[in-house]
XYZ file of C-alpha atoms in Angstrom:
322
model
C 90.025 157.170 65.876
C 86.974 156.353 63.091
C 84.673 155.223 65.098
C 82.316 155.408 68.133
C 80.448 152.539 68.975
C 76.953 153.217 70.685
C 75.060 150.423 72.895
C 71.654 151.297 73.356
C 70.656 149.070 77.133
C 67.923 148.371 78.781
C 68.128 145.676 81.367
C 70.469 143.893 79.382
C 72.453 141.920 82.371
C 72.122 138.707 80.656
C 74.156 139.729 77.470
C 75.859 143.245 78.199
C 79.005 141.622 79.873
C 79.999 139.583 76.838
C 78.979 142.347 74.060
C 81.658 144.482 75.588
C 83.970 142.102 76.177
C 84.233 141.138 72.491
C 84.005 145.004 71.751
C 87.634 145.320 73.553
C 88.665 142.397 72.448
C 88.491 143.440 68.902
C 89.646 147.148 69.435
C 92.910 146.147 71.645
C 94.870 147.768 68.539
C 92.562 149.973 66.762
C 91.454 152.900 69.304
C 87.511 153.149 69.221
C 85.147 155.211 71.209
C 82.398 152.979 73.342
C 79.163 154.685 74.771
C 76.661 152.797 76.596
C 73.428 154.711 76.722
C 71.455 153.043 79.108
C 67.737 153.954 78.939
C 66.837 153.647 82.719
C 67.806 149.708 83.798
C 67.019 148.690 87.049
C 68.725 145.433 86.947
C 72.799 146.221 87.220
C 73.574 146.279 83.627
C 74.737 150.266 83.820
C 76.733 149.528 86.897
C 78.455 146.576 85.245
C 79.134 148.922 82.060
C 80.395 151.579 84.392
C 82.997 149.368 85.633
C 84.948 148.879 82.855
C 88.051 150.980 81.587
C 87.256 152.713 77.786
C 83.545 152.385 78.204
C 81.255 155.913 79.034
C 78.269 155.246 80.064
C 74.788 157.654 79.814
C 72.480 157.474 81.553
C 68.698 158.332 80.414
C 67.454 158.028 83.347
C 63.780 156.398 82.262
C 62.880 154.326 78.722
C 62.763 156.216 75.866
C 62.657 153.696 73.125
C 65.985 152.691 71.217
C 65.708 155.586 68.535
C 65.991 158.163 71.325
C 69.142 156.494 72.999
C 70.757 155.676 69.883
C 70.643 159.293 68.799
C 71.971 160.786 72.265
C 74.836 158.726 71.306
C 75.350 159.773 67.738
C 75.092 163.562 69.118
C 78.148 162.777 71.026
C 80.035 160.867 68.952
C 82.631 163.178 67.364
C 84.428 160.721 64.846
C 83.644 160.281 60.983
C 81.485 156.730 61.431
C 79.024 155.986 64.505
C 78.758 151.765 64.776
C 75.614 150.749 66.323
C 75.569 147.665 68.238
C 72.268 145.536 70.090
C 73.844 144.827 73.896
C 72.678 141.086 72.894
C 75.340 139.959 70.938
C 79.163 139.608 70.249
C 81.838 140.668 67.730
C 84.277 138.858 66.145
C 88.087 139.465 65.686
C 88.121 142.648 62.772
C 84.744 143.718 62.731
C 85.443 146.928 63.409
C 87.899 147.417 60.660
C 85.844 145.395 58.318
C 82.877 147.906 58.867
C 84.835 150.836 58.832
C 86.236 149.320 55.231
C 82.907 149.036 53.670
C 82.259 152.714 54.114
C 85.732 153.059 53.010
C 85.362 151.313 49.599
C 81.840 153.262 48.636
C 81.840 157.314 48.819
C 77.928 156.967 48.314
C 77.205 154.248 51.110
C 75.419 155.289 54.487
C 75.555 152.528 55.698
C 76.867 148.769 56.117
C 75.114 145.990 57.802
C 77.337 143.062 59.607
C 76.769 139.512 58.800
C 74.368 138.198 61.905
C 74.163 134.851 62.956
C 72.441 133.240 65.740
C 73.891 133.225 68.969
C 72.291 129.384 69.761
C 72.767 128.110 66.172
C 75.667 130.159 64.709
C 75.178 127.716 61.517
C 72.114 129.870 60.726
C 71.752 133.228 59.809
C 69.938 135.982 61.656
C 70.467 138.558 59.338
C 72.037 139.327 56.040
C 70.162 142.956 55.104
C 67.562 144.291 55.678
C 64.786 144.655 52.842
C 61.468 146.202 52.054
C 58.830 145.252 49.363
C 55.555 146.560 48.056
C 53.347 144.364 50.342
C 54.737 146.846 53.307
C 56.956 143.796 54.562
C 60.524 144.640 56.152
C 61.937 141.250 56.350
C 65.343 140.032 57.184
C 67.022 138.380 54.553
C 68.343 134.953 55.546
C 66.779 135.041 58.709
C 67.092 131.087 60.026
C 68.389 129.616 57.050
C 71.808 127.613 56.986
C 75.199 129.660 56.235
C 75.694 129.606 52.421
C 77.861 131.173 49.984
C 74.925 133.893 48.833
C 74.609 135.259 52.822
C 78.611 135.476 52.726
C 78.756 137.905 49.718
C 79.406 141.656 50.190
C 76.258 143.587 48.134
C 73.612 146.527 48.082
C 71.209 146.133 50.626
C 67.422 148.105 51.005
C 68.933 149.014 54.149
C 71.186 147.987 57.046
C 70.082 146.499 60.169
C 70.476 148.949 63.047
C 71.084 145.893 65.848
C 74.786 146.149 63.893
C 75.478 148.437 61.145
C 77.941 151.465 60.452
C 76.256 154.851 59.656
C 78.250 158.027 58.335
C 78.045 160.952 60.397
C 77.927 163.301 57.725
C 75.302 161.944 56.328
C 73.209 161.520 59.064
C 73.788 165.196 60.051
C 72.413 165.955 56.113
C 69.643 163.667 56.065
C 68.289 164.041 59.812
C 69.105 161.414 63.096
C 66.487 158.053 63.503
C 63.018 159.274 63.954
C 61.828 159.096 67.440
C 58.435 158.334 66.748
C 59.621 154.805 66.222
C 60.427 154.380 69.908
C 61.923 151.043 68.397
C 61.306 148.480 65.515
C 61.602 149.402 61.518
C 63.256 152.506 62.516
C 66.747 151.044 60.418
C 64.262 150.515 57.683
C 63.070 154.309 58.526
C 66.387 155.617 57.662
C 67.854 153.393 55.457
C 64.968 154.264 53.089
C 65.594 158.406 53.942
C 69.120 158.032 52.594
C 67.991 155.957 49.434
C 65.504 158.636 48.290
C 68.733 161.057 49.109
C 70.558 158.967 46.462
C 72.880 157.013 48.908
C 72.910 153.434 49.351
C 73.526 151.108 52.096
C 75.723 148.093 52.039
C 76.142 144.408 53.796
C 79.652 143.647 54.736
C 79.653 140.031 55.600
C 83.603 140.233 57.085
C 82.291 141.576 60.022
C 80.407 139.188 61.703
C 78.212 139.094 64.787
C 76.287 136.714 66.942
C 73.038 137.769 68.554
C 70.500 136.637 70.584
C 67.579 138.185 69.578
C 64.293 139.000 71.402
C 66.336 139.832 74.568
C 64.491 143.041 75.481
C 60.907 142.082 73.850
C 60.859 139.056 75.536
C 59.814 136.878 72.385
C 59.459 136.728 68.453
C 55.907 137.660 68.855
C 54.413 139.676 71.749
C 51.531 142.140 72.049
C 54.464 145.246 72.425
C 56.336 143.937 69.484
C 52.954 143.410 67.360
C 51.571 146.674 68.205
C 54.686 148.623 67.263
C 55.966 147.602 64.664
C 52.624 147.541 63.063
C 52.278 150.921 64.075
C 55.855 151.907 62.376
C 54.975 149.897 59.029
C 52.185 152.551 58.614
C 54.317 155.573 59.564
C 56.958 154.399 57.649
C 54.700 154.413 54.446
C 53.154 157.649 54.770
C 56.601 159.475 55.621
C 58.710 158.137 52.786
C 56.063 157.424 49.742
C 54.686 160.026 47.985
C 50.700 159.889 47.680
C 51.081 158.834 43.658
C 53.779 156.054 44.940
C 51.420 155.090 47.981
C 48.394 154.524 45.082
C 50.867 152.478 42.756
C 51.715 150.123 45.540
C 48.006 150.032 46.997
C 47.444 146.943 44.871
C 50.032 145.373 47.178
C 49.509 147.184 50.314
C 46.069 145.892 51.040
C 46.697 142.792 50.602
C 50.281 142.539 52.415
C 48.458 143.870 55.136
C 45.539 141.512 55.279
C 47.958 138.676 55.466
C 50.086 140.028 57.799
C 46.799 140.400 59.788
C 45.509 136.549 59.224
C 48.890 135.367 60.382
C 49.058 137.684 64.000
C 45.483 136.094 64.273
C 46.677 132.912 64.554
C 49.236 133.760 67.079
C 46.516 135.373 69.087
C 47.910 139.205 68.113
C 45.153 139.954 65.716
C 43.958 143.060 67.718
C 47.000 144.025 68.624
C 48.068 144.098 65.132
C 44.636 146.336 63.967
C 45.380 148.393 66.880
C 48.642 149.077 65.743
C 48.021 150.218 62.403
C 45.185 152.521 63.865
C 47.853 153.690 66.146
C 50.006 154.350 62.540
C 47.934 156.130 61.178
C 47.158 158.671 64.353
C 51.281 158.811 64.449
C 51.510 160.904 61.225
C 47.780 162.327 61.048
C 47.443 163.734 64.363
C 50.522 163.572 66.740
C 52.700 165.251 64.705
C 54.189 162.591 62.222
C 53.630 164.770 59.160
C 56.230 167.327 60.160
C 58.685 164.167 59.476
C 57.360 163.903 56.379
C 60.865 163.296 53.280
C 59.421 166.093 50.779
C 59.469 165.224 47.263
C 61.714 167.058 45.216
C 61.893 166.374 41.448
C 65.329 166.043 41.509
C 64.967 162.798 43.426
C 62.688 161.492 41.012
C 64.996 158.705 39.593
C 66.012 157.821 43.026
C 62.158 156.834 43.939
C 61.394 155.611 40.697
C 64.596 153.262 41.684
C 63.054 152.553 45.195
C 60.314 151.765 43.356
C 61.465 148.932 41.251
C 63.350 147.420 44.282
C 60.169 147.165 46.542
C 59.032 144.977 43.208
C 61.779 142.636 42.873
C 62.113 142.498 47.222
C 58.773 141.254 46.533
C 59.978 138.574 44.830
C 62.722 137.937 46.743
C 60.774 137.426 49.874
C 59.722 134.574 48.612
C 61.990 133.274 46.304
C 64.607 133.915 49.397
Protein backbone atom coordinates (compact mmCIF):
# COMPACT_ATOMS: atom_id res chain seq x y z
CA UNK A 1 0.00 0.00 0.00
CA UNK A 2 1.35 3.78 -1.26
CA UNK A 3 -1.20 5.61 -0.38
CA UNK A 4 -3.78 6.99 2.12
CA UNK A 5 -6.39 9.01 0.88
CA UNK A 6 -7.76 11.75 3.38
CA UNK A 7 -11.41 13.41 2.95
CA UNK A 8 -11.67 16.36 4.89
CA UNK A 9 -16.12 16.66 5.50
CA UNK A 10 -18.17 18.92 6.66
CA UNK A 11 -21.81 18.47 5.90
CA UNK A 12 -21.02 17.09 2.73
CA UNK A 13 -24.32 14.72 2.23
CA UNK A 14 -24.93 16.04 -1.13
CA UNK A 15 -21.54 14.80 -2.66
CA UNK A 16 -19.81 12.41 -0.01
CA UNK A 17 -21.73 9.24 -1.29
CA UNK A 18 -20.42 9.46 -4.84
CA UNK A 19 -16.69 10.72 -3.90
CA UNK A 20 -16.30 7.41 -2.18
CA UNK A 21 -17.91 5.46 -4.40
CA UNK A 22 -15.53 6.37 -7.25
CA UNK A 23 -12.66 6.14 -4.55
CA UNK A 24 -13.46 2.16 -4.39
CA UNK A 25 -14.21 1.97 -7.59
CA UNK A 26 -10.79 2.92 -8.66
CA UNK A 27 -8.86 1.06 -5.80
CA UNK A 28 -10.81 -2.46 -6.34
CA UNK A 29 -7.14 -3.75 -7.34
CA UNK A 30 -4.70 -1.45 -5.90
CA UNK A 31 -5.10 -1.57 -1.89
CA UNK A 32 -5.36 2.15 -0.58
CA UNK A 33 -5.99 3.50 2.82
CA UNK A 34 -9.35 5.90 3.04
CA UNK A 35 -9.85 8.30 6.11
CA UNK A 36 -12.73 10.49 6.36
CA UNK A 37 -12.08 13.20 8.89
CA UNK A 38 -15.21 14.70 9.46
CA UNK A 39 -14.98 18.12 11.18
CA UNK A 40 -18.27 18.00 13.27
CA UNK A 41 -21.36 17.44 10.49
CA UNK A 42 -24.64 17.48 11.70
CA UNK A 43 -26.30 16.43 8.59
CA UNK A 44 -25.55 12.36 8.15
CA UNK A 45 -22.58 12.59 6.01
CA UNK A 46 -20.20 10.77 8.90
CA UNK A 47 -22.84 8.17 9.41
CA UNK A 48 -23.09 7.48 5.69
CA UNK A 49 -19.08 7.31 5.59
CA UNK A 50 -19.18 5.04 8.57
CA UNK A 51 -21.17 2.60 6.75
CA UNK A 52 -19.03 1.59 4.28
CA UNK A 53 -16.39 -1.36 4.32
CA UNK A 54 -12.44 0.14 3.83
CA UNK A 55 -13.42 3.60 4.90
CA UNK A 56 -12.24 4.95 8.79
CA UNK A 57 -13.82 7.62 9.71
CA UNK A 58 -12.61 10.58 12.48
CA UNK A 59 -14.37 12.33 13.97
CA UNK A 60 -13.42 16.08 15.14
CA UNK A 61 -16.07 16.51 16.87
CA UNK A 62 -16.63 20.56 16.08
CA UNK A 63 -15.18 22.72 12.78
CA UNK A 64 -11.80 23.29 12.74
CA UNK A 65 -11.15 24.56 9.30
CA UNK A 66 -9.83 22.09 6.48
CA UNK A 67 -6.01 22.59 7.37
CA UNK A 68 -6.65 21.14 10.83
CA UNK A 69 -8.59 17.98 9.51
CA UNK A 70 -6.41 17.43 6.69
CA UNK A 71 -3.40 17.23 8.97
CA UNK A 72 -5.09 14.78 11.64
CA UNK A 73 -5.22 12.67 8.66
CA UNK A 74 -1.70 12.97 7.38
CA UNK A 75 -0.56 12.21 11.18
CA UNK A 76 -2.17 8.93 10.71
CA UNK A 77 -1.44 8.02 7.52
CA UNK A 78 1.52 5.60 7.70
CA UNK A 79 2.26 4.99 3.87
CA UNK A 80 4.96 6.86 1.64
CA UNK A 81 2.22 9.37 -0.26
CA UNK A 82 -0.96 11.00 1.56
CA UNK A 83 -3.73 11.88 -1.52
CA UNK A 84 -5.95 14.61 -0.55
CA UNK A 85 -9.31 14.65 -1.90
CA UNK A 86 -12.45 17.63 -1.59
CA UNK A 87 -15.70 15.22 -0.53
CA UNK A 88 -17.29 17.22 -3.67
CA UNK A 89 -16.09 15.42 -6.40
CA UNK A 90 -15.29 12.04 -8.18
CA UNK A 91 -12.33 10.01 -9.51
CA UNK A 92 -11.86 8.43 -12.52
CA UNK A 93 -10.67 4.84 -13.41
CA UNK A 94 -6.46 5.07 -12.52
CA UNK A 95 -6.19 8.10 -10.71
CA UNK A 96 -4.73 6.72 -8.03
CA UNK A 97 -1.96 5.06 -9.87
CA UNK A 98 -1.56 7.98 -12.13
CA UNK A 99 -0.86 10.22 -8.99
CA UNK A 100 1.16 7.89 -7.29
CA UNK A 101 3.28 7.79 -10.86
CA UNK A 102 3.94 11.42 -10.95
CA UNK A 103 5.71 11.30 -7.64
CA UNK A 104 7.21 8.25 -8.99
CA UNK A 105 8.82 9.81 -12.12
CA UNK A 106 10.33 13.09 -10.08
CA UNK A 107 12.60 12.36 -6.80
CA UNK A 108 12.32 16.27 -6.20
CA UNK A 109 8.39 16.65 -6.59
CA UNK A 110 6.12 17.25 -3.40
CA UNK A 111 3.53 17.25 -4.94
CA UNK A 112 1.11 16.52 -8.05
CA UNK A 113 -2.10 18.19 -8.79
CA UNK A 114 -5.01 16.08 -10.75
CA UNK A 115 -6.57 17.43 -13.81
CA UNK A 116 -10.10 19.08 -12.43
CA UNK A 117 -12.96 19.55 -14.42
CA UNK A 118 -16.34 20.69 -13.66
CA UNK A 119 -18.73 18.45 -12.33
CA UNK A 120 -21.85 20.39 -14.44
CA UNK A 121 -19.71 21.12 -17.54
CA UNK A 122 -16.97 18.43 -17.59
CA UNK A 123 -15.97 20.17 -21.10
CA UNK A 124 -14.42 22.93 -18.94
CA UNK A 125 -11.73 22.96 -16.71
CA UNK A 126 -11.77 23.72 -13.00
CA UNK A 127 -8.33 23.42 -12.41
CA UNK A 128 -5.06 22.70 -14.07
CA UNK A 129 -2.38 24.12 -11.18
CA UNK A 130 -2.35 26.21 -9.06
CA UNK A 131 -0.23 29.55 -9.51
CA UNK A 132 0.92 32.65 -7.75
CA UNK A 133 2.16 36.04 -9.19
CA UNK A 134 3.58 39.28 -7.91
CA UNK A 135 0.19 41.12 -7.73
CA UNK A 136 -0.51 38.58 -4.58
CA UNK A 137 -3.05 36.65 -6.93
CA UNK A 138 -3.38 32.69 -6.45
CA UNK A 139 -5.39 31.86 -9.42
CA UNK A 140 -6.36 28.61 -10.92
CA UNK A 141 -5.06 28.01 -14.15
CA UNK A 142 -7.74 27.06 -16.68
CA UNK A 143 -10.38 27.67 -14.42
CA UNK A 144 -13.75 27.68 -16.90
CA UNK A 145 -12.12 27.50 -20.06
CA UNK A 146 -12.85 24.61 -22.67
CA UNK A 147 -10.62 21.26 -22.47
CA UNK A 148 -7.57 21.83 -24.74
CA UNK A 149 -4.44 20.18 -25.49
CA UNK A 150 -2.25 22.82 -23.12
CA UNK A 151 -4.64 21.81 -19.77
CA UNK A 152 -3.94 18.00 -20.84
CA UNK A 153 -0.09 18.28 -20.62
CA UNK A 154 1.86 16.91 -17.61
CA UNK A 155 4.26 20.13 -16.29
CA UNK A 156 5.74 22.16 -13.24
CA UNK A 157 3.19 23.81 -11.45
CA UNK A 158 3.61 26.97 -8.58
CA UNK A 159 1.85 24.54 -6.59
CA UNK A 160 -0.79 21.79 -6.48
CA UNK A 161 -4.28 22.23 -5.61
CA UNK A 162 -5.05 20.67 -2.24
CA UNK A 163 -9.02 19.84 -3.28
CA UNK A 164 -6.87 16.82 -5.24
CA UNK A 165 -3.24 16.53 -5.15
CA UNK A 166 -0.58 13.88 -3.88
CA UNK A 167 1.87 15.13 -1.16
CA UNK A 168 5.05 13.06 0.02
CA UNK A 169 5.15 12.21 3.50
CA UNK A 170 8.65 12.66 3.91
CA UNK A 171 8.63 15.75 2.86
CA UNK A 172 5.95 17.06 4.64
CA UNK A 173 7.44 15.63 7.89
CA UNK A 174 10.85 17.88 6.74
CA UNK A 175 9.18 20.90 5.73
CA UNK A 176 6.27 21.10 8.47
CA UNK A 177 2.20 19.88 7.97
CA UNK A 178 -0.45 22.81 6.32
CA UNK A 179 -0.50 25.77 8.55
CA UNK A 180 -3.52 25.98 10.67
CA UNK A 181 -3.84 29.51 10.69
CA UNK A 182 -5.38 29.12 7.29
CA UNK A 183 -8.46 27.43 8.73
CA UNK A 184 -9.08 26.98 4.85
CA UNK A 185 -8.40 28.77 1.44
CA UNK A 186 -4.65 29.42 -0.10
CA UNK A 187 -3.38 27.06 2.39
CA UNK A 188 -2.17 24.57 -0.93
CA UNK A 189 -0.62 27.75 -2.11
CA UNK A 190 0.83 28.02 1.67
CA UNK A 191 2.70 24.89 1.25
CA UNK A 192 3.30 24.47 -2.13
CA UNK A 193 5.35 27.71 -1.89
CA UNK A 194 7.22 26.19 1.64
CA UNK A 195 8.50 23.28 -0.43
CA UNK A 196 9.62 25.55 -3.45
CA UNK A 197 11.83 27.77 -1.24
CA UNK A 198 13.02 24.08 0.15
CA UNK A 199 14.09 23.42 -3.47
CA UNK A 200 11.26 20.88 -4.35
CA UNK A 201 8.78 21.33 -6.92
CA UNK A 202 5.29 20.39 -7.43
CA UNK A 203 3.80 18.83 -10.47
CA UNK A 204 0.25 18.57 -12.52
CA UNK A 205 -0.52 15.11 -13.64
CA UNK A 206 -3.37 15.48 -16.00
CA UNK A 207 -3.94 11.30 -16.19
CA UNK A 208 -5.63 11.52 -13.15
CA UNK A 209 -8.62 13.25 -13.55
CA UNK A 210 -11.38 14.51 -11.29
CA UNK A 211 -14.75 16.14 -11.41
CA UNK A 212 -15.79 18.61 -8.75
CA UNK A 213 -18.38 20.65 -7.78
CA UNK A 214 -17.01 23.44 -6.25
CA UNK A 215 -18.37 25.92 -3.65
CA UNK A 216 -20.13 22.99 -1.87
CA UNK A 217 -19.16 23.95 1.69
CA UNK A 218 -18.88 27.95 1.10
CA UNK A 219 -22.03 28.05 -0.33
CA UNK A 220 -20.96 30.26 -3.46
CA UNK A 221 -17.98 31.68 -5.62
CA UNK A 222 -18.18 34.79 -3.62
CA UNK A 223 -19.44 35.08 -0.02
CA UNK A 224 -18.56 37.32 2.92
CA UNK A 225 -16.64 33.92 4.70
CA UNK A 226 -14.87 33.16 1.52
CA UNK A 227 -13.91 37.03 0.94
CA UNK A 228 -12.80 37.57 4.36
CA UNK A 229 -10.51 34.55 4.46
CA UNK A 230 -8.90 34.21 1.86
CA UNK A 231 -8.08 37.82 1.92
CA UNK A 232 -6.90 37.31 5.23
CA UNK A 233 -4.53 34.22 4.02
CA UNK A 234 -3.19 36.30 0.87
CA UNK A 235 -1.61 38.61 3.55
CA UNK A 236 -0.30 35.83 5.81
CA UNK A 237 0.84 34.04 3.06
CA UNK A 238 3.11 37.05 1.99
CA UNK A 239 4.60 37.88 5.16
CA UNK A 240 5.44 34.08 6.04
CA UNK A 241 7.14 33.07 2.82
CA UNK A 242 8.80 36.53 1.38
CA UNK A 243 11.59 37.88 2.86
CA UNK A 244 11.26 41.76 3.76
CA UNK A 245 13.86 42.67 0.62
CA UNK A 246 11.51 40.23 -1.65
CA UNK A 247 8.24 41.80 -0.05
CA UNK A 248 9.83 45.55 -1.19
CA UNK A 249 10.75 44.17 -4.79
CA UNK A 250 7.24 43.01 -5.36
CA UNK A 251 5.58 46.14 -3.55
CA UNK A 252 5.35 47.77 -6.97
CA UNK A 253 2.90 44.95 -7.70
CA UNK A 254 1.43 44.29 -4.41
CA UNK A 255 -0.33 47.57 -4.01
CA UNK A 256 -1.76 47.61 -6.87
CA UNK A 257 -2.92 43.77 -7.13
CA UNK A 258 -4.50 44.53 -4.06
CA UNK A 259 -6.38 47.66 -4.97
CA UNK A 260 -7.93 45.78 -7.81
CA UNK A 261 -8.71 42.91 -6.10
CA UNK A 262 -10.46 45.42 -3.75
CA UNK A 263 -12.47 47.44 -6.70
CA UNK A 264 -13.69 44.12 -7.99
CA UNK A 265 -15.15 42.59 -4.24
CA UNK A 266 -16.75 46.17 -4.29
CA UNK A 267 -18.73 45.49 -6.98
CA UNK A 268 -19.91 42.24 -5.69
CA UNK A 269 -20.87 44.01 -2.53
CA UNK A 270 -17.64 42.31 -0.46
CA UNK A 271 -15.62 45.45 -0.38
CA UNK A 272 -15.50 45.52 3.51
CA UNK A 273 -15.27 42.23 3.86
CA UNK A 274 -12.33 42.15 1.70
CA UNK A 275 -10.48 45.35 3.82
CA UNK A 276 -11.47 43.51 6.81
CA UNK A 277 -9.77 40.61 5.76
CA UNK A 278 -6.51 41.92 5.02
CA UNK A 279 -6.64 43.83 8.45
CA UNK A 280 -7.42 40.48 9.83
CA UNK A 281 -3.91 39.31 7.75
CA UNK A 282 -2.02 41.35 9.01
CA UNK A 283 -3.11 40.80 12.96
CA UNK A 284 -2.60 36.84 11.91
CA UNK A 285 1.23 37.15 11.72
CA UNK A 286 1.77 40.50 13.84
CA UNK A 287 -0.05 39.68 16.85
CA UNK A 288 -1.66 36.14 17.12
CA UNK A 289 1.22 34.35 16.68
CA UNK A 290 1.78 34.06 12.80
CA UNK A 291 5.44 35.05 13.00
CA UNK A 292 6.49 31.89 14.79
CA UNK A 293 5.44 30.28 11.21
CA UNK A 294 7.58 32.42 9.70
CA UNK A 295 10.10 30.04 6.50
CA UNK A 296 13.58 31.62 7.75
CA UNK A 297 15.85 32.67 5.13
CA UNK A 298 18.84 30.79 4.79
CA UNK A 299 21.44 31.76 2.14
CA UNK A 300 21.61 28.54 0.91
CA UNK A 301 18.10 28.91 -0.48
CA UNK A 302 18.96 31.94 -2.16
CA UNK A 303 18.70 30.60 -5.80
CA UNK A 304 15.57 28.85 -4.91
CA UNK A 305 13.79 32.42 -4.05
CA UNK A 306 15.53 34.23 -6.56
CA UNK A 307 13.74 31.32 -8.80
CA UNK A 308 10.34 31.95 -6.98
CA UNK A 309 11.00 35.18 -7.80
CA UNK A 310 11.11 35.13 -11.51
CA UNK A 311 8.03 32.77 -11.60
CA UNK A 312 5.70 35.22 -9.62
CA UNK A 313 6.90 37.56 -12.83
CA UNK A 314 6.10 35.44 -15.65
CA UNK A 315 2.61 33.97 -13.48
CA UNK A 316 2.01 37.53 -13.85
CA UNK A 317 1.90 37.29 -17.24
CA UNK A 318 0.34 34.28 -17.50
CA UNK A 319 -2.69 35.36 -15.61
CA UNK A 320 -3.52 37.18 -18.23
CA UNK A 321 -2.19 35.87 -21.18
CA UNK A 322 -3.94 32.44 -19.76
Amino acid sequence: MKSTIVIPNYNGIEYLEKCILSIREDTKSHPTRILVIDNGSGDGSCELAEGYAGVEVIRMGENRGFCEAVNVGIRAAKTPYVILLNNDLTVERGFVEAMERALEREVRAFSAGAQMRMMKAPDRMDNAGDYYCALGWAYDYGKGKKVAEKYVKPRKVFAACGGAAIYRKEILDEIGLFDEKHFAYLEDVDIGYRARIYGYYNLYEPAALVYHAGSSVSGSKYNAFKTNLSSANSIYLIEKNMPPLQVLINLPFLLPGFCIKWLFFCQKGLGKNYLKGLMRGFRMYYKEGGRKNHVPFRIKNLGNYVVIQWELWINTVRRFLG
